[in-house]
């Protein structure tokens, strides 16, 4: 029996002026899988996941998240959907003016926390998320006091705090040294196992792709050019595909 | 200034005005609907009001002192030295203190907002806020514009008081006027017609500073270079708007015969 698709994208088109980034792009993300979207810089990978989360609007095509077409969503419905879909930004996007604790509490305050909610309960959720990424000791630090790898982990903890069903990673290992990059990749795997989360990972870091991917989709010239498992694609005879694995 | 000239040179000027008007319209349409961000609003009031007070206070004190010292010789020449407290009070309260306070705030707050929001934009913090289910316009923009609109009149009134105290010291550097006589002359010279228009225009100054600072920062592009540009043009445009609003306010006050 085929696994259930949690994200279905059908004939998605998005352009910026004359630059047609996505052309009839279609793909599916199945429950519990890590799907890597691979492509050259500027090929529209980040645009794709920003369309999924509703930060960008496609010209046409449909995006179904957990079975519902988000194209007709109003702001309230979009916010509700975003509780179930976490997003890890390439630049981490931690709020500079807030401590790590406040950064993690921010999405909680928006979605879950009531004024009457026990402080200890909130602290517990924050500490759980930080423990998952191995940085419980940084709770009262400012983002500026953390290294690049630590920031990435904190950003991941902030994404995990709402326990999303789907996580979108935008180049999670970019700008990190190979060792830290490997640690982040292993963390993505750990998150997949612990939360049974389905993920789309945008990357062109082959080590990260090798560790995290269950399936790889190649985005070339705005289209889904090829898809398959990492080992399968790395042995492909198509030059365009093989070039990525050299 | 180069930024401002380039706006005039190209026909982008009207487009920019249109965008700012649209941004202001969005503030009015979204700002008064729930959800209200009280906590962030209070935090912004603290930053805009309390944190600007030392700078505004020192400037106001020096302004009052210098204006009094500089005006004295001319009044002495005309044998009108006794008019010094009245003249200083009217000049400061009607015009100099609100405008200088607004210009200081345009420099400090306008550039701060432009740079802070600009860097939040280029580091995707604003997008992260949206993904967290927060309306960034309400959380970041509405709170800041409201804070500047409400805090500027407070700062301007404090500036009035401090500058008049500076004037008292200025009068007593060369002459000798008692504390009671000085303040009696100051309050005799001032009327509601001086105070009320002066306070009302500071609300508009505050709104303009908040609006421009936020607009420039919120739509910042082109990375760190863009952040610098946003901060710079926020100060230039906000300062210019302060003078334009002041000019309009003076004309209206004059037409209504309030002074």
XYZ file of C-alpha atoms in Angstrom:
505
model
C 0.000 0.000 0.000
C 1.353 3.430 -0.957
C 2.176 5.768 1.959
C -0.062 8.782 2.437
C 1.134 12.035 0.858
C 1.320 14.939 3.339
C 2.295 17.501 0.700
C 1.120 17.319 -2.915
C 2.313 19.894 -5.395
C 0.791 19.954 -8.839
C 1.930 22.071 -11.812
C 3.289 24.907 -9.716
C 4.429 28.045 -11.543
C 6.259 30.975 -10.032
C 8.173 33.748 -11.723
C 9.853 37.005 -10.750
C 9.488 39.334 -13.723
C 10.892 37.494 -16.719
C 12.631 34.925 -14.569
C 10.440 31.805 -14.534
C 11.693 29.969 -11.489
C 9.179 27.134 -11.272
C 7.534 25.724 -14.421
C 4.765 23.184 -13.909
C 6.649 21.727 -10.955
C 5.014 18.688 -9.367
C 6.042 16.458 -6.475
C 4.740 14.621 -3.407
C 6.075 14.269 0.116
C 5.006 11.085 1.907
C 4.416 10.678 5.631
C 7.565 10.002 7.608
C 10.025 10.498 4.756
C 12.922 12.894 4.323
C 12.777 14.286 0.809
C 15.755 16.290 -0.418
C 15.256 18.874 -3.162
C 18.530 19.258 -5.003
C 19.340 21.931 -7.527
C 21.770 24.670 -8.485
C 21.823 28.002 -6.648
C 18.994 30.183 -7.901
C 17.084 27.212 -9.292
C 14.031 27.955 -7.129
C 14.454 25.483 -4.252
C 13.903 28.059 -1.516
C 11.073 29.629 -3.538
C 9.384 26.235 -3.577
C 9.311 25.796 0.209
C 8.361 29.449 0.718
C 5.335 28.791 -1.497
C 4.476 25.751 0.648
C 4.559 27.765 3.881
C 2.655 30.697 2.306
C 5.444 33.282 2.335
C 5.275 33.480 -1.473
C 2.262 33.048 -3.707
C 2.533 30.956 -6.881
C 0.976 32.219 -10.121
C -0.829 28.957 -10.661
C -0.813 25.322 -9.670
C -1.971 23.714 -6.446
C -0.291 22.970 -3.139
C -2.053 20.553 -0.822
C -0.771 20.354 2.738
C -2.168 17.486 4.821
C -4.843 17.010 2.198
C -6.035 20.628 2.003
C -5.440 23.091 -0.816
C -3.742 26.099 0.789
C -4.353 28.286 -2.266
C -7.757 29.325 -0.916
C -6.639 29.821 2.675
C -7.219 33.124 4.450
C -4.681 34.423 6.987
C -6.281 32.576 9.934
C -6.271 29.239 8.127
C -2.715 29.846 6.995
C -1.629 30.506 10.599
C -3.369 27.301 11.703
C -1.599 25.332 8.994
C 1.754 26.816 10.068
C 1.425 25.171 13.497
C 1.687 21.824 11.722
C 4.475 22.877 9.354
C 7.807 23.988 10.815
C 10.334 26.003 8.845
C 14.076 26.176 9.455
C 15.494 29.245 7.747
C 18.837 29.256 5.971
C 19.959 32.242 8.058
C 18.433 30.703 11.248
C 16.339 33.880 11.679
C 16.695 33.924 15.467
C 15.325 37.127 16.990
C 18.434 39.108 17.934
C 16.731 41.134 20.645
C 15.446 38.064 22.519
C 17.169 35.407 24.620
C 17.125 31.769 23.544
C 14.234 31.160 25.986
C 12.214 34.053 24.519
C 12.973 32.863 20.986
C 11.503 29.467 21.810
C 8.561 30.908 23.725
C 7.609 33.202 20.850
C 5.777 30.621 18.673
C 4.353 29.026 21.850
C 2.886 32.342 22.989
C 1.278 32.763 19.580
C -0.279 29.344 19.294
C -0.558 27.532 22.584
C 0.172 29.614 25.640
C -2.750 31.066 27.516
C -2.300 33.789 30.088
C -3.266 31.267 32.740
C -0.837 28.605 31.602
C 1.622 27.560 34.266
C 5.075 29.062 33.841
C 6.636 25.715 34.760
C 4.739 24.004 31.927
C 6.097 26.492 29.383
C 9.600 26.193 30.828
C 9.277 22.428 30.520
C 8.432 22.637 26.814
C 11.331 25.031 26.194
C 13.799 22.823 28.064
C 12.557 19.684 26.276
C 13.146 21.273 22.878
C 16.579 22.522 23.907
C 17.527 19.133 25.348
C 16.567 17.499 22.046
C 19.170 19.621 20.273
C 21.704 19.276 23.099
C 21.783 22.931 24.139
C 19.826 23.125 27.394
C 22.615 25.222 28.972
C 22.115 28.099 26.509
C 18.567 28.926 27.645
C 19.378 32.385 28.971
C 21.988 33.333 26.368
C 21.524 35.804 23.537
C 21.800 34.551 19.914
C 24.874 36.771 19.405
C 26.721 34.722 22.066
C 26.286 31.472 20.125
C 28.336 29.881 17.342
C 26.862 29.245 13.863
C 26.199 25.571 14.622
C 24.574 26.382 17.967
C 22.324 28.964 16.327
C 21.246 26.392 13.788
C 20.367 23.972 16.605
C 18.445 26.665 18.505
C 16.548 27.535 15.312
C 15.714 23.847 14.965
C 14.559 23.730 18.601
C 12.275 26.695 17.906
C 10.862 24.837 14.914
C 10.340 21.663 16.984
C 8.661 23.319 19.948
C 5.243 23.240 18.266
C 5.797 19.567 17.388
C 5.105 19.995 13.664
C 4.076 17.115 11.441
C 6.082 18.491 8.521
C 9.426 20.319 8.660
C 10.881 22.383 5.818
C 14.653 22.833 6.028
C 16.201 25.584 3.902
C 19.865 24.656 3.401
C 20.413 23.472 6.978
C 24.173 22.937 6.668
C 25.141 25.995 4.607
C 27.968 27.998 6.182
C 28.883 25.262 8.669
C 32.128 23.309 8.860
C 31.913 19.627 7.752
C 31.851 18.278 11.332
C 29.076 20.614 12.495
C 27.265 20.033 9.190
C 27.351 16.285 9.883
C 26.030 16.851 13.423
C 23.114 18.889 12.052
C 22.398 16.194 9.443
C 22.340 13.539 12.166
C 20.068 15.764 14.222
C 17.640 15.937 11.281
C 17.561 12.128 11.228
C 17.008 12.022 14.996
C 14.117 14.481 14.661
C 12.568 12.343 11.922
C 12.681 9.286 14.172
C 11.558 10.957 17.397
C 8.737 13.092 16.006
C 7.856 10.890 13.023
C 8.075 14.123 11.041
C 8.017 14.328 7.258
C 10.613 16.729 5.908
C 11.601 18.564 2.779
C 15.293 19.405 2.899
C 16.691 21.955 0.491
C 20.396 21.344 0.084
C 23.338 20.980 -2.219
C 25.591 19.576 0.484
C 26.200 15.994 -0.681
C 27.194 14.780 2.801
C 23.939 16.108 4.235
C 21.933 14.604 1.386
C 23.671 11.226 1.801
C 22.875 11.124 5.531
C 19.354 12.512 5.578
C 17.597 11.612 2.344
C 15.091 8.839 1.786
C 14.384 10.237 -1.647
C 15.895 13.012 -3.789
C 14.103 15.287 -6.247
C 16.248 17.201 -8.732
C 15.008 20.655 -9.607
C 16.467 21.707 -12.938
C 15.130 24.551 -15.105
C 12.100 24.902 -12.845
C 10.971 21.312 -13.299
C 11.279 18.054 -11.440
C 14.013 16.678 -13.709
C 14.676 13.414 -11.903
C 13.803 11.667 -8.668
C 14.900 8.600 -6.828
C 17.085 7.381 -3.987
C 20.496 8.951 -3.431
C 22.456 5.860 -4.553
C 20.252 5.443 -7.608
C 20.708 9.036 -8.803
C 24.443 9.093 -8.107
C 24.811 6.209 -10.573
C 22.634 7.880 -13.209
C 23.839 7.970 -16.771
C 22.265 11.355 -17.373
C 25.063 13.916 -17.312
C 22.928 16.682 -15.829
C 22.090 14.448 -12.880
C 25.543 12.948 -12.480
C 27.185 16.397 -12.404
C 25.703 16.993 -8.958
C 27.365 13.900 -7.524
C 30.891 14.503 -8.821
C 20.772 63.693 0.943
C 21.948 61.929 -2.212
C 19.155 59.461 -1.652
C 16.597 62.251 -1.506
C 17.896 63.922 -4.670
C 17.742 60.661 -6.560
C 14.072 60.349 -5.579
C 13.352 63.772 -7.038
C 15.431 63.198 -10.163
C 13.559 60.137 -11.216
C 9.820 59.899 -11.465
C 10.015 57.398 -8.597
C 9.176 60.222 -6.232
C 5.411 59.950 -6.687
C 5.599 56.189 -6.538
C 7.434 56.438 -3.229
C 4.813 58.857 -1.888
C 2.109 56.424 -3.002
C 3.807 53.510 -1.264
C 4.193 55.479 1.958
C 0.511 56.505 1.802
C -0.468 52.859 1.280
C 1.726 51.853 4.210
C 0.019 54.504 6.383
C -3.377 53.225 5.210
C -2.416 49.705 6.235
C -1.441 51.045 9.667
C -4.923 52.523 10.144
C -6.745 49.482 8.805
C -4.785 46.873 10.787
C -3.721 48.889 13.811
C -7.087 49.093 15.475
C -8.198 45.502 15.019
C -7.389 42.719 17.480
C -5.038 41.090 18.238
C -3.420 43.955 20.180
C 0.256 43.661 20.966
C 0.229 45.502 24.311
C 3.439 44.031 25.654
C 5.428 45.001 22.569
C 3.773 48.439 22.528
C 4.873 49.084 26.122
C 8.388 47.888 25.281
C 8.525 50.291 22.343
C 7.240 53.170 24.498
C 10.090 52.422 26.913
C 12.655 52.481 24.088
C 11.245 55.495 22.294
C 10.333 57.534 25.356
C 12.517 56.634 28.317
C 15.657 55.784 26.348
C 15.498 59.038 24.357
C 14.964 61.201 27.428
C 18.646 61.811 28.354
C 19.524 62.982 24.825
C 16.397 65.113 24.494
C 16.912 66.540 27.997
C 20.548 67.536 27.518
C 19.813 69.070 24.115
C 16.822 70.981 25.489
C 18.826 72.344 28.405
C 21.636 73.581 26.137
C 19.096 74.949 23.644
C 17.349 77.060 26.324
C 20.635 78.261 27.764
C 22.184 79.209 24.403
C 19.026 80.869 23.044
C 18.829 83.082 26.154
C 22.513 84.024 26.063
C 22.404 84.781 22.327
C 19.178 86.824 22.502
C 20.235 88.987 25.423
C 22.534 91.521 23.599
C 19.852 92.397 21.016
C 17.186 92.940 23.678
C 19.616 95.004 25.771
C 20.279 97.169 22.718
C 16.560 97.961 22.475
C 16.183 98.384 26.227
C 13.916 95.341 26.399
C 16.009 93.108 28.636
C 13.025 92.492 30.899
C 11.257 90.821 27.960
C 13.918 88.102 27.803
C 11.986 85.361 29.732
C 8.819 85.996 27.701
C 10.633 85.950 24.376
C 12.567 82.798 25.226
C 9.398 81.056 26.470
C 7.370 81.817 23.341
C 10.209 80.864 20.973
C 10.908 77.618 22.757
C 7.361 76.429 23.379
C 5.842 77.424 20.054
C 8.585 76.361 17.727
C 12.130 75.519 18.706
C 11.606 72.862 21.356
C 9.035 70.697 19.457
C 10.987 70.882 16.199
C 14.402 70.175 17.756
C 12.935 67.306 19.801
C 11.380 65.885 16.636
C 14.655 66.200 14.716
C 16.587 64.470 17.484
C 14.011 61.689 17.491
C 14.131 61.458 13.684
C 17.874 60.919 14.014
C 17.831 58.545 16.953
C 14.545 56.669 16.626
C 14.010 56.897 12.857
C 17.460 55.549 12.033
C 17.199 52.929 14.785
C 13.899 51.635 13.442
C 15.141 51.703 9.853
C 18.265 49.732 10.760
C 16.580 47.287 13.159
C 13.693 46.403 10.853
C 16.007 46.399 7.837
C 18.330 43.879 9.445
C 15.327 41.805 10.565
C 14.147 41.789 6.956
C 17.461 40.712 5.430
C 18.092 38.031 8.072
C 14.585 36.605 7.496
C 13.454 37.365 11.065
C 10.291 39.019 9.723
C 9.521 35.902 7.655
C 10.184 33.757 10.743
C 7.672 35.847 12.657
C 5.068 35.302 9.956
C 5.742 31.566 9.971
C 5.251 31.609 13.763
C 1.691 32.806 13.180
C 2.398 36.411 14.071
C 1.342 39.289 11.891
C 4.703 41.112 11.653
C 3.003 44.320 10.548
C 1.006 44.455 13.774
C 3.799 43.255 16.006
C 6.599 45.381 14.588
C 5.059 48.295 12.731
C 1.817 49.222 14.492
C 3.466 49.126 17.931
C 6.396 51.297 16.817
C 4.300 53.916 15.027
C 1.887 54.146 17.968
C 4.773 54.429 20.420
C 6.444 57.294 18.533
C 3.097 59.048 18.016
C 2.318 58.951 21.738
C 5.821 59.425 23.147
C 6.907 62.414 21.069
C 4.410 64.838 22.684
C 5.588 63.620 26.105
C 9.229 64.156 25.162
C 8.422 67.537 23.652
C 6.682 68.713 26.824
C 9.585 67.557 28.959
C 11.898 69.301 26.530
C 9.858 72.512 26.954
C 10.249 72.367 30.728
C 13.971 71.562 30.653
C 14.759 74.205 28.018
C 12.883 76.844 30.044
C 14.979 75.853 33.044
C 18.066 76.305 30.837
C 16.655 79.730 29.945
C 16.413 80.606 33.643
C 20.107 79.844 34.106
C 20.908 81.805 30.925
C 19.059 84.872 32.209
C 20.989 84.710 35.487
C 24.442 84.397 33.939
C 24.539 88.122 33.202
C 21.496 89.439 35.042
C 19.618 88.627 38.188
C 16.043 87.446 37.957
C 14.458 85.543 40.804
C 13.021 82.036 40.282
C 9.472 83.275 40.974
C 9.735 86.334 38.712
C 11.200 84.288 35.850
C 8.411 81.715 35.906
C 5.742 84.371 36.407
C 6.972 86.122 33.262
C 7.154 82.846 31.354
C 3.572 81.847 32.209
C 2.269 85.376 31.611
C 3.698 85.248 28.104
C 2.297 81.820 27.276
C -1.308 81.080 26.454
C -3.258 77.962 25.439
C -2.943 79.269 21.883
C 0.797 78.676 22.172
C 0.649 75.354 23.978
C -2.155 73.437 22.265
C -1.044 73.762 18.590
C 2.498 73.001 19.695
C 1.400 69.774 21.397
C -0.894 68.739 18.548
C 1.810 69.056 15.937
C 4.147 66.822 17.928
C 1.656 63.945 17.515
C 2.043 64.378 13.751
C 5.833 64.625 14.072
C 5.854 61.370 16.024
C 3.589 59.646 13.525
C 5.771 60.769 10.601
C 9.000 59.628 12.279
C 7.563 56.212 13.171
C 5.950 55.778 9.779
C 9.058 56.605 7.760
C 11.456 54.669 10.014
C 9.249 51.592 9.817
C 8.535 51.933 6.096
C 12.203 52.226 5.179
C 13.200 49.304 7.390
C 10.281 47.019 6.530
C 10.957 47.237 2.798
C 14.722 47.138 3.084
C 16.476 45.113 0.379
C 19.969 44.389 -0.926
C 21.515 42.964 2.242
C 23.619 44.941 4.679
C 24.110 47.775 2.189
C 20.335 48.119 2.030
C 20.108 48.268 5.831
C 22.514 51.230 5.887
C 20.534 52.947 3.164
C 17.259 52.363 4.988
C 18.607 53.907 8.185
C 20.045 56.858 6.304
C 17.006 57.627 4.195
C 14.713 57.164 7.222
C 16.512 60.074 8.919
C 16.576 62.266 5.812
C 12.933 61.775 4.836
C 11.618 61.933 8.427
C 13.530 65.190 9.103
C 12.188 66.710 5.911
C 8.657 65.644 6.826
C 9.038 67.258 10.261
C 9.744 70.608 8.575
C 6.886 70.188 6.095
C 4.433 69.309 8.878
C 5.703 72.253 10.914
C 5.143 74.591 7.972
C 1.588 73.317 7.494
C 0.897 73.506 11.249
C 2.082 77.139 11.414
C -0.142 78.056 8.467
C -3.176 76.370 10.039
C -2.513 78.003 13.423
C -2.204 81.349 11.693
C -5.376 80.845 9.637
C -7.347 79.854 12.726
C -5.939 82.867 14.543
C -4.910 80.728 17.498
C -1.844 82.774 18.429
